[in-house]
Amino acid sequence: MAKDRSQRDDYAAPLRRLLTGVVCLCLLAIFLIWRIDSPRVERFRAQVIDAVVPSMGWAMVPVEGAINLVRDFQSYQRLADQNRELRSELRQMSAWKEAALQLEQENARLLDLNNVRLDPRLTYVTGVVMADSGSPFRQSVILNVGARDGVRDGWAAMDGIGLVGRISGTGQDTSRVILLTDAASAVPALIQPSGQSTLIAGDNSPAPVIDFLENPDLVRPGDRVVTSGDGNVFPAGLLIGQVTQDRFGRLRVRLSADYERLEFLRVLRHHGSEVIKDPGGLVVPAPGVTIPQPRPEGLGENAAAETDDG
């Protein structure tokens, strides 16, 4: 058995060398034939290609299938990426839609507020907010208008929408405005639509406190807060803000004025409301009705009768 195996090995080695030599010669011949520039060789090459290539179509089927599979996978990956991008854009559009709705509601609310008509006798002078140089008040600003412009202590200062504070201290060219958020600020106010009177007191926070409210159950978050005019300090009807509620359940005011961008303030010239001393003077007599005149003081009934007779 060992002898037969050795004989097979002796035949196999030369046979492998022979086959290797034949394959190399064939490859060399094909290379030379493909490199020879001759019309006859060219016709031969064309005949070989016509005979071999069509019959190799079956070998290209799996290759083409693999290529199509790769292309389909790449197309699916592109579709998945586009789907993710579209979902992200849809979320952004939803956020923009919500922001647009909020802006639309705020715009409608501001337009409604702009329909409020204040006393036509109220005039104002506009001042530029300057850097605060320090004061006993924690929440205050300096304006570049003062006594030369006729500004007086106690006058109201507003931005484009709501009340900001009051004048407290005037110089020749400047004046100080105590903001509603300062702890020293207290403004008589009216809550609409319930009509309850209250006091808006600052506590050095962005939302002043609503104090001395008679019936808190009638007040809801979102109610308008305006000045009441009590005390003859501020004119009535100036917008302050809206009712809100903090996390402890205490009612506060979300101010309408933009305290983050106080650049220009309007100082309202308010010389006080007209005081009516004779309420009867408001009653206008109907046509044809004669109002009896009061009798002179010091006359008795007989004197009054003589006066009527004579």
PDB file of N, CA and C in Angstrom, residues 91 182 209 218 233:
ATOM      1  N   ARG A  91     -42.062  68.315  12.557  1.00  0.00           N
ATOM      2  CA  ARG A  91     -42.062  68.747  13.964  1.00  0.00           C
ATOM      3  C   ARG A  91     -41.752  70.234  14.069  1.00  0.00           C
ATOM      4  N   ASP A 182     -40.856  97.291  42.067  1.00  0.00           N
ATOM      5  CA  ASP A 182     -40.117  97.668  43.268  1.00  0.00           C
ATOM      6  C   ASP A 182     -40.983  97.473  44.512  1.00  0.00           C
ATOM      7  N   VAL A 209     -47.604  91.595  43.376  1.00  0.00           N
ATOM      8  CA  VAL A 209     -48.633  90.872  44.124  1.00  0.00           C
ATOM      9  C   VAL A 209     -49.940  91.653  44.087  1.00  0.00           C
ATOM     10  N   LEU A 218     -63.888  85.600  42.519  1.00  0.00           N
ATOM     11  CA  LEU A 218     -64.401  86.190  41.286  1.00  0.00           C
ATOM     12  C   LEU A 218     -63.289  86.504  40.276  1.00  0.00           C
ATOM     13  N   VAL A 233     -53.865 109.567  41.842  1.00  0.00           N
ATOM     14  CA  VAL A 233     -52.439 109.432  41.536  1.00  0.00           C
ATOM     15  C   VAL A 233     -52.240 109.176  40.050  1.00  0.00           C
TER      16      VAL A 233
END
